[in-house]
């Protein structure tokens, strides 16, 4: 049954949030049981923004703990850090970089956005990000990649790179596809764009947040700007109210329907609606928080070491096939 290869990674840039969870981890127990799955911590990808030495390993451990707390069973998949396969990933990235035109990488919307936001740090790694990401996926001949909506463009580039490589050297790689149920975009609490680590702690719900923090953050969330008084009916739709938009992800259909009726007839106010949202979010975060507290550093390191060994074995086989396809003289 487990005949399709799944690959998924998360950059270890700090505490993970609900967006990361829904985009890359949702349904992880089922994914691990359904696919031949490789999950990794994309710690080398974080180097584009120059994290401090102390944060590098701390954040990698933190991300690994989050995966385990999200329900990843390392006995049923391969779980490792990208840096433990640095040689393999770097080698494949080098080959793939040769088939991808620089102009296309520079036209990538996420590159343009980051370059505009941080003009003083437009490094070679940033423009090559989609190539390195493709190497992460193709190193295991990945076919299925659960990512949030924001990463779909990178996945399209991964398919292009695989296509170019195959056209040049023969059919080595499959064309990695996203999983529709994960390709979502959880909005930020302040209503501007997607939930993202880099927009400040008040714009996202971290998977570590305590109940009181969740309540505080949700209380300040941007809602329906046209509803000023309690007696006014609101606009409970994805476009009309950011808080309702968040409910569509975290509250079940029956609860959403009830909120739509109550809000559009002004029988529920924004304060109560936000309290309800905070309760729903707490139900999602609480088991995660509890499981995470039970993990020890030793357990996590041990798990990652075992995962690295098996990931290296599988990566080496694929690399050998790639070298043969290119015609590299093996001496
Ligand atoms: N808001 C989101 N909704 C759905 N999915 C999301 N993802 C991120 N934000 C959302 C998904 O999480 C996975 C890992 O992302 P990442 O941390 O590797 O990179 P990112 O997309 O850059 O995450 P952030 O929080 O926005 O980080 P910063 O602020 O550091 O750049 C991916 O599958 C992504 O789609």
Short mmCIF file of C-alpha atoms and ligand atoms in Angstrom, two decimals:
data_model
loop_
_atom_site.label_atom_id
_atom_site.label_comp_id
_atom_site.label_asym_id
_atom_site.label_seq_id
_atom_site.Cartn_x
_atom_site.Cartn_y
_atom_site.Cartn_z
CA UNK A 1 0.00 0.00 0.00
CA UNK A 2 2.72 2.48 0.98
CA UNK A 3 3.94 2.73 -2.57
CA UNK A 4 3.88 6.50 -3.00
CA UNK A 5 6.76 8.60 -1.67
CA UNK A 6 5.84 11.58 0.47
CA UNK A 7 8.36 14.27 1.46
CA UNK A 8 7.70 17.21 3.76
CA UNK A 9 9.84 19.73 5.63
CA UNK A 10 9.47 22.79 7.84
CA UNK A 11 12.08 25.49 8.29
CA UNK A 12 13.20 25.71 11.91
CA UNK A 13 12.92 29.46 12.28
CA UNK A 14 11.23 29.53 15.70
CA UNK A 15 8.04 28.37 17.35
CA UNK A 16 5.66 26.79 14.86
CA UNK A 17 2.19 28.25 14.47
CA UNK A 18 -1.27 27.05 13.47
CA UNK A 19 -0.52 27.91 9.83
CA UNK A 20 2.50 25.61 9.78
CA UNK A 21 0.41 22.94 11.50
CA UNK A 22 -2.48 23.07 9.00
CA UNK A 23 -0.21 23.44 5.96
CA UNK A 24 2.47 20.87 6.69
CA UNK A 25 1.37 18.69 9.61
CA UNK A 26 -2.40 18.28 9.51
CA UNK A 27 -3.41 14.64 9.42
CA UNK A 28 0.19 13.59 9.96
CA UNK A 29 -0.74 10.26 11.60
CA UNK A 30 -2.74 9.27 8.52
CA UNK A 31 -0.03 10.52 6.13
CA UNK A 32 2.60 8.43 7.88
CA UNK A 33 0.41 5.34 7.63
CA UNK A 34 -0.65 5.94 4.03
CA UNK A 35 2.61 6.91 2.33
CA UNK A 36 6.26 5.94 2.33
CA UNK A 37 6.93 9.19 4.18
CA UNK A 38 10.04 11.28 4.81
CA UNK A 39 9.68 14.21 7.20
CA UNK A 40 12.60 16.52 7.85
CA UNK A 41 13.59 19.70 9.66
CA UNK A 42 14.75 22.18 7.02
CA UNK A 43 17.48 23.71 9.18
CA UNK A 44 19.83 24.53 6.27
CA UNK A 45 17.08 26.59 4.63
CA UNK A 46 17.04 28.91 7.64
CA UNK A 47 20.61 30.07 6.88
CA UNK A 48 19.31 32.55 4.28
CA UNK A 49 18.35 34.82 7.18
CA UNK A 50 21.51 34.19 9.27
CA UNK A 51 20.17 32.81 12.58
CA UNK A 52 22.51 33.01 15.57
CA UNK A 53 24.67 30.00 16.43
CA UNK A 54 22.70 29.28 19.60
CA UNK A 55 19.36 29.46 17.77
CA UNK A 56 20.36 27.01 15.02
CA UNK A 57 20.38 23.85 17.13
CA UNK A 58 17.76 25.07 19.61
CA UNK A 59 15.25 25.77 16.83
CA UNK A 60 15.97 22.47 15.07
CA UNK A 61 15.23 20.58 18.29
CA UNK A 62 12.13 22.68 18.83
CA UNK A 63 10.80 21.88 15.35
CA UNK A 64 11.55 18.19 15.80
CA UNK A 65 9.64 18.19 19.10
CA UNK A 66 6.72 19.88 17.33
CA UNK A 67 6.56 17.16 14.70
CA UNK A 68 6.52 14.46 17.36
CA UNK A 69 3.91 16.32 19.39
CA UNK A 70 1.78 16.69 16.24
CA UNK A 71 1.52 12.90 16.13
CA UNK A 72 4.40 11.86 13.86
CA UNK A 73 5.32 8.27 14.66
CA UNK A 74 9.03 7.91 13.74
CA UNK A 75 8.70 4.13 13.61
CA UNK A 76 6.40 4.38 10.61
CA UNK A 77 8.30 6.98 8.59
CA UNK A 78 11.77 8.49 8.13
CA UNK A 79 12.38 11.56 10.27
CA UNK A 80 15.64 13.52 10.14
CA UNK A 81 17.30 16.93 9.96
CA UNK A 82 18.26 18.31 6.55
CA UNK A 83 21.79 19.04 7.86
CA UNK A 84 22.32 15.35 8.65
CA UNK A 85 22.05 14.79 4.88
CA UNK A 86 23.97 17.95 4.00
CA UNK A 87 26.38 16.24 1.59
CA UNK A 88 23.63 14.42 -0.27
CA UNK A 89 21.28 17.42 -0.47
CA UNK A 90 24.09 19.76 -1.55
CA UNK A 91 25.23 17.39 -4.30
CA UNK A 92 21.76 16.96 -5.77
CA UNK A 93 21.11 20.69 -5.46
CA UNK A 94 24.28 21.32 -7.49
CA UNK A 95 23.08 19.08 -10.34
CA UNK A 96 19.57 20.55 -10.31
CA UNK A 97 20.94 24.10 -10.25
CA UNK A 98 22.57 23.39 -13.62
CA UNK A 99 19.23 22.78 -15.35
CA UNK A 100 17.28 25.71 -13.86
CA UNK A 101 17.65 29.09 -15.59
CA UNK A 102 18.59 31.94 -13.23
CA UNK A 103 15.98 34.25 -14.81
CA UNK A 104 13.14 31.94 -13.75
CA UNK A 105 14.41 31.79 -10.19
CA UNK A 106 14.65 35.57 -10.07
CA UNK A 107 11.07 35.92 -11.32
CA UNK A 108 9.73 33.71 -8.52
CA UNK A 109 7.18 35.85 -6.61
CA UNK A 110 8.39 34.74 -3.16
CA UNK A 111 11.98 35.66 -4.07
CA UNK A 112 10.87 39.10 -5.31
CA UNK A 113 8.82 39.63 -2.15
CA UNK A 114 11.69 38.70 0.20
CA UNK A 115 14.22 40.72 -1.81
CA UNK A 116 11.94 43.75 -1.59
CA UNK A 117 11.39 43.28 2.15
CA UNK A 118 15.11 42.79 2.94
CA UNK A 119 17.11 44.51 0.18
CA UNK A 120 20.28 44.34 2.30
CA UNK A 121 20.22 40.53 2.37
CA UNK A 122 19.59 39.21 -1.14
CA UNK A 123 22.00 36.30 -1.01
CA UNK A 124 22.72 33.49 -3.47
CA UNK A 125 20.94 31.03 -1.14
CA UNK A 126 17.73 33.06 -1.30
CA UNK A 127 17.48 32.95 -5.08
CA UNK A 128 18.40 29.25 -5.04
CA UNK A 129 15.82 28.37 -2.36
CA UNK A 130 13.46 26.56 -4.81
CA UNK A 131 16.39 24.50 -6.14
CA UNK A 132 17.42 23.40 -2.65
CA UNK A 133 13.78 22.63 -1.84
CA UNK A 134 13.55 20.55 -5.02
CA UNK A 135 16.68 18.66 -4.00
CA UNK A 136 15.06 17.89 -0.62
CA UNK A 137 12.07 16.38 -2.41
CA UNK A 138 13.78 14.61 -5.30
CA UNK A 139 16.47 13.14 -3.05
CA UNK A 140 13.78 10.60 -2.11
CA UNK A 141 12.03 10.71 -5.50
CA UNK A 142 9.16 12.46 -3.71
CA UNK A 143 5.76 12.28 -5.43
CA UNK A 144 3.48 13.83 -2.80
CA UNK A 145 4.26 16.96 -0.78
CA UNK A 146 1.86 18.36 1.85
CA UNK A 147 2.38 22.14 1.83
CA UNK A 148 0.34 25.24 2.58
CA UNK A 149 -1.03 27.36 -0.28
CA UNK A 150 1.95 29.75 -0.08
CA UNK A 151 4.35 26.99 -1.12
CA UNK A 152 2.41 25.84 -4.20
CA UNK A 153 4.48 28.07 -6.43
CA UNK A 154 7.69 26.45 -5.17
CA UNK A 155 6.22 23.03 -5.81
CA UNK A 156 5.41 24.04 -9.37
CA UNK A 157 9.07 25.04 -9.75
CA UNK A 158 10.10 21.65 -8.36
CA UNK A 159 8.05 19.98 -11.11
CA UNK A 160 9.67 22.21 -13.71
CA UNK A 161 13.14 21.33 -12.47
CA UNK A 162 12.29 17.60 -12.47
CA UNK A 163 10.92 17.96 -16.01
CA UNK A 164 14.04 19.74 -17.24
CA UNK A 165 16.30 17.16 -15.63
CA UNK A 166 14.31 14.25 -17.07
CA UNK A 167 14.29 15.83 -20.55
CA UNK A 168 18.04 16.15 -20.44
CA UNK A 169 19.05 12.91 -18.75
CA UNK A 170 16.11 10.46 -18.96
CA UNK A 171 13.16 9.67 -16.71
CA UNK A 172 14.73 9.67 -13.26
CA UNK A 173 12.25 11.71 -11.23
CA UNK A 174 8.48 11.80 -10.67
CA UNK A 175 6.67 15.16 -10.67
CA UNK A 176 5.81 16.01 -7.04
CA UNK A 177 2.19 16.97 -6.38
CA UNK A 178 0.63 18.87 -3.44
CA UNK A 179 -2.09 17.42 -1.22
CA UNK A 180 -5.30 19.39 -1.65
CA UNK A 181 -6.38 19.09 2.00
CA UNK A 182 -3.18 20.78 3.21
CA UNK A 183 -3.00 23.51 0.57
CA UNK A 184 -4.73 26.07 2.80
CA UNK A 185 -3.82 29.58 3.84
CA UNK A 186 -4.55 30.31 7.51
CA UNK A 187 -4.97 34.09 7.83
CA UNK A 188 -2.99 36.19 10.32
CA UNK A 189 -4.81 37.46 13.41
CA UNK A 190 -4.31 41.08 12.32
CA UNK A 191 -6.05 40.30 9.02
CA UNK A 192 -3.06 41.06 6.79
CA UNK A 193 -1.96 38.11 4.72
CA UNK A 194 -1.18 34.62 5.96
CA UNK A 195 -0.23 33.66 9.50
CA UNK A 196 3.56 33.94 9.51
CA UNK A 197 6.35 33.80 12.11
CA UNK A 198 8.04 36.91 10.80
CA UNK A 199 5.08 39.28 11.37
CA UNK A 200 5.32 39.29 15.18
CA UNK A 201 3.98 37.07 17.97
CA UNK A 202 0.61 38.82 18.17
CA UNK A 203 -0.22 37.93 14.56
CA UNK A 204 -0.09 34.16 15.04
CA UNK A 205 -1.08 31.45 17.50
CA UNK A 206 1.98 29.43 18.38
CA UNK A 207 1.53 25.73 19.05
CA UNK A 208 3.13 26.47 22.43
CA UNK A 209 0.76 29.24 23.49
CA UNK A 210 -0.94 28.77 26.85
CA UNK A 211 -4.70 29.07 27.09
CA UNK A 212 -4.48 32.62 28.50
CA UNK A 213 -2.17 33.73 25.66
CA UNK A 214 -4.53 32.29 23.07
CA UNK A 215 -7.46 34.15 24.66
CA UNK A 216 -5.48 37.41 24.77
CA UNK A 217 -4.31 37.19 21.16
CA UNK A 218 -7.73 36.22 19.80
CA UNK A 219 -9.36 39.05 21.78
CA UNK A 220 -7.22 41.52 19.81
CA UNK A 221 -7.81 39.84 16.42
CA UNK A 222 -9.07 42.00 13.56
CA UNK A 223 -12.76 41.32 12.88
CA UNK A 224 -15.54 42.97 10.83
CA UNK A 225 -14.50 46.63 10.43
CA UNK A 226 -18.06 47.69 9.51
CA UNK A 227 -19.61 46.36 12.72
CA UNK A 228 -19.21 49.07 15.33
CA UNK A 229 -22.11 48.46 17.75
CA UNK A 230 -23.36 45.22 19.23
CA UNK A 231 -26.84 45.88 17.81
CA UNK A 232 -25.54 46.02 14.23
CA UNK A 233 -25.63 42.77 12.26
CA UNK A 234 -22.19 41.52 11.22
CA UNK A 235 -20.90 40.01 7.97
CA UNK A 236 -19.95 36.42 8.80
CA UNK A 237 -18.16 35.45 5.59
CA UNK A 238 -14.53 34.81 4.64
CA UNK A 239 -14.30 38.25 3.00
CA UNK A 240 -16.43 40.10 5.54
CA UNK A 241 -14.78 39.15 8.84
CA UNK A 242 -11.32 37.86 9.65
CA UNK A 243 -12.52 36.20 12.86
CA UNK A 244 -15.21 34.31 10.95
CA UNK A 245 -12.56 33.33 8.39
CA UNK A 246 -10.53 31.82 11.24
CA UNK A 247 -13.64 30.00 12.50
CA UNK A 248 -13.92 28.27 9.10
CA UNK A 249 -10.71 26.41 9.92
CA UNK A 250 -11.10 25.76 13.62
CA UNK A 251 -14.86 25.41 14.26
CA UNK A 252 -17.00 22.58 12.90
CA UNK A 253 -19.67 23.17 10.25
CA UNK A 254 -22.53 23.13 12.78
CA UNK A 255 -20.77 25.72 14.93
CA UNK A 256 -20.07 27.91 11.90
CA UNK A 257 -23.70 27.78 10.84
CA UNK A 258 -24.82 28.80 14.31
CA UNK A 259 -22.35 31.73 14.31
CA UNK A 260 -23.52 32.86 10.86
CA UNK A 261 -27.14 32.96 12.04
CA UNK A 262 -26.32 34.68 15.33
CA UNK A 263 -23.91 37.24 13.88
CA UNK A 264 -26.06 38.24 10.92
CA UNK A 265 -29.01 38.85 13.29
CA UNK A 266 -26.83 40.66 15.85
CA UNK A 267 -27.61 38.08 18.53
CA UNK A 268 -23.95 37.40 19.21
CA UNK A 269 -21.30 40.09 19.68
CA UNK A 270 -17.65 40.10 18.59
CA UNK A 271 -16.41 39.52 22.15
CA UNK A 272 -18.39 36.28 22.53
CA UNK A 273 -17.55 35.17 18.99
CA UNK A 274 -13.84 35.63 19.74
CA UNK A 275 -14.18 33.77 23.04
CA UNK A 276 -15.70 30.88 21.14
CA UNK A 277 -12.83 30.96 18.63
CA UNK A 278 -10.25 30.97 21.45
CA UNK A 279 -11.96 27.90 22.98
CA UNK A 280 -11.92 26.03 19.68
CA UNK A 281 -8.23 26.85 19.18
CA UNK A 282 -7.38 25.81 22.73
CA UNK A 283 -8.91 22.38 22.00
CA UNK A 284 -6.51 21.99 19.08
CA UNK A 285 -3.41 23.34 20.83
CA UNK A 286 -3.86 21.75 24.29
CA UNK A 287 -3.10 18.09 23.40
CA UNK A 288 -0.17 19.26 21.29
CA UNK A 289 1.24 21.35 24.19
CA UNK A 290 0.86 18.45 26.61
CA UNK A 291 2.56 15.90 24.33
CA UNK A 292 5.41 18.31 23.69
CA UNK A 293 6.08 18.80 27.40
CA UNK A 294 6.51 15.06 27.81
CA UNK A 295 9.37 14.78 25.28
CA UNK A 296 13.00 14.80 26.39
CA UNK A 297 15.96 16.15 24.40
CA UNK A 298 17.62 12.75 24.55
CA UNK A 299 14.57 11.04 23.02
CA UNK A 300 14.41 13.57 20.20
CA UNK A 301 18.13 13.33 19.36
CA UNK A 302 18.00 9.56 19.39
CA UNK A 303 15.02 9.54 17.03
CA UNK A 304 16.71 11.97 14.63
CA UNK A 305 19.93 9.94 14.58
CA UNK A 306 18.09 6.77 13.59
CA UNK A 307 16.12 8.66 10.97
CA UNK A 308 19.29 10.17 9.46
CA UNK A 309 20.81 6.73 8.96
CA UNK A 310 17.88 5.39 7.01
CA UNK A 311 17.36 8.64 5.06
CA UNK A 312 21.03 8.58 4.02
CA UNK A 313 20.76 5.03 2.70
CA UNK A 314 17.77 5.85 0.53
CA UNK A 315 19.28 9.18 -0.63
CA UNK A 316 22.55 7.50 -1.62
CA UNK A 317 20.70 5.10 -3.91
CA UNK A 318 18.90 7.93 -5.68
CA UNK A 319 22.12 9.94 -5.97
CA UNK A 320 23.90 7.02 -7.58
CA UNK A 321 21.11 6.76 -10.15
CA UNK A 322 21.41 10.50 -10.82
CA UNK A 323 25.19 10.34 -11.25
CA UNK A 324 24.78 7.44 -13.68
CA UNK A 325 22.11 9.31 -15.64
CA UNK A 326 24.39 12.35 -15.96
CA UNK A 327 27.36 10.15 -16.86
CA UNK A 328 29.71 11.16 -14.08
CA UNK A 329 32.90 9.12 -14.12
CA UNK A 330 32.93 7.22 -10.84
CA UNK A 331 36.52 6.60 -9.69
N1 LIG B 1 -0.47 30.68 7.21
C1 LIG B 1 -0.24 29.49 6.70
N2 LIG B 1 -1.26 28.70 6.29
C2 LIG B 1 -1.03 27.46 5.79
N3 LIG B 1 0.20 26.92 5.68
C3 LIG B 1 1.25 27.66 6.08
N4 LIG B 1 2.58 27.42 6.12
C4 LIG B 1 3.23 28.50 6.61
N5 LIG B 1 2.34 29.47 6.92
C5 LIG B 1 1.10 28.98 6.61
C6 LIG B 1 3.16 26.16 5.69
O1 LIG B 1 4.03 25.69 6.68
C7 LIG B 1 5.04 24.89 6.06
C8 LIG B 1 6.38 25.26 6.58
O2 LIG B 1 6.64 26.60 6.37
P1 LIG B 1 8.07 27.18 6.70
O3 LIG B 1 8.20 27.55 8.13
O4 LIG B 1 9.08 26.26 6.18
O5 LIG B 1 8.10 28.47 5.91
P2 LIG B 1 7.16 29.68 5.85
O6 LIG B 1 6.08 29.42 4.88
O7 LIG B 1 8.07 30.78 5.48
O8 LIG B 1 6.53 29.90 7.32
P3 LIG B 1 6.41 31.27 8.03
O9 LIG B 1 5.80 31.11 9.34
O10 LIG B 1 5.76 32.26 7.13
O11 LIG B 1 7.93 31.63 8.30
P4 LIG B 1 8.72 32.98 8.11
O12 LIG B 1 7.86 34.06 8.67
O13 LIG B 1 9.96 32.71 8.90
O14 LIG B 1 8.96 33.16 6.64
C9 LIG B 1 4.89 25.09 4.56
O15 LIG B 1 4.26 23.96 4.04
C10 LIG B 1 4.01 26.29 4.44
O16 LIG B 1 3.21 26.25 3.29
#
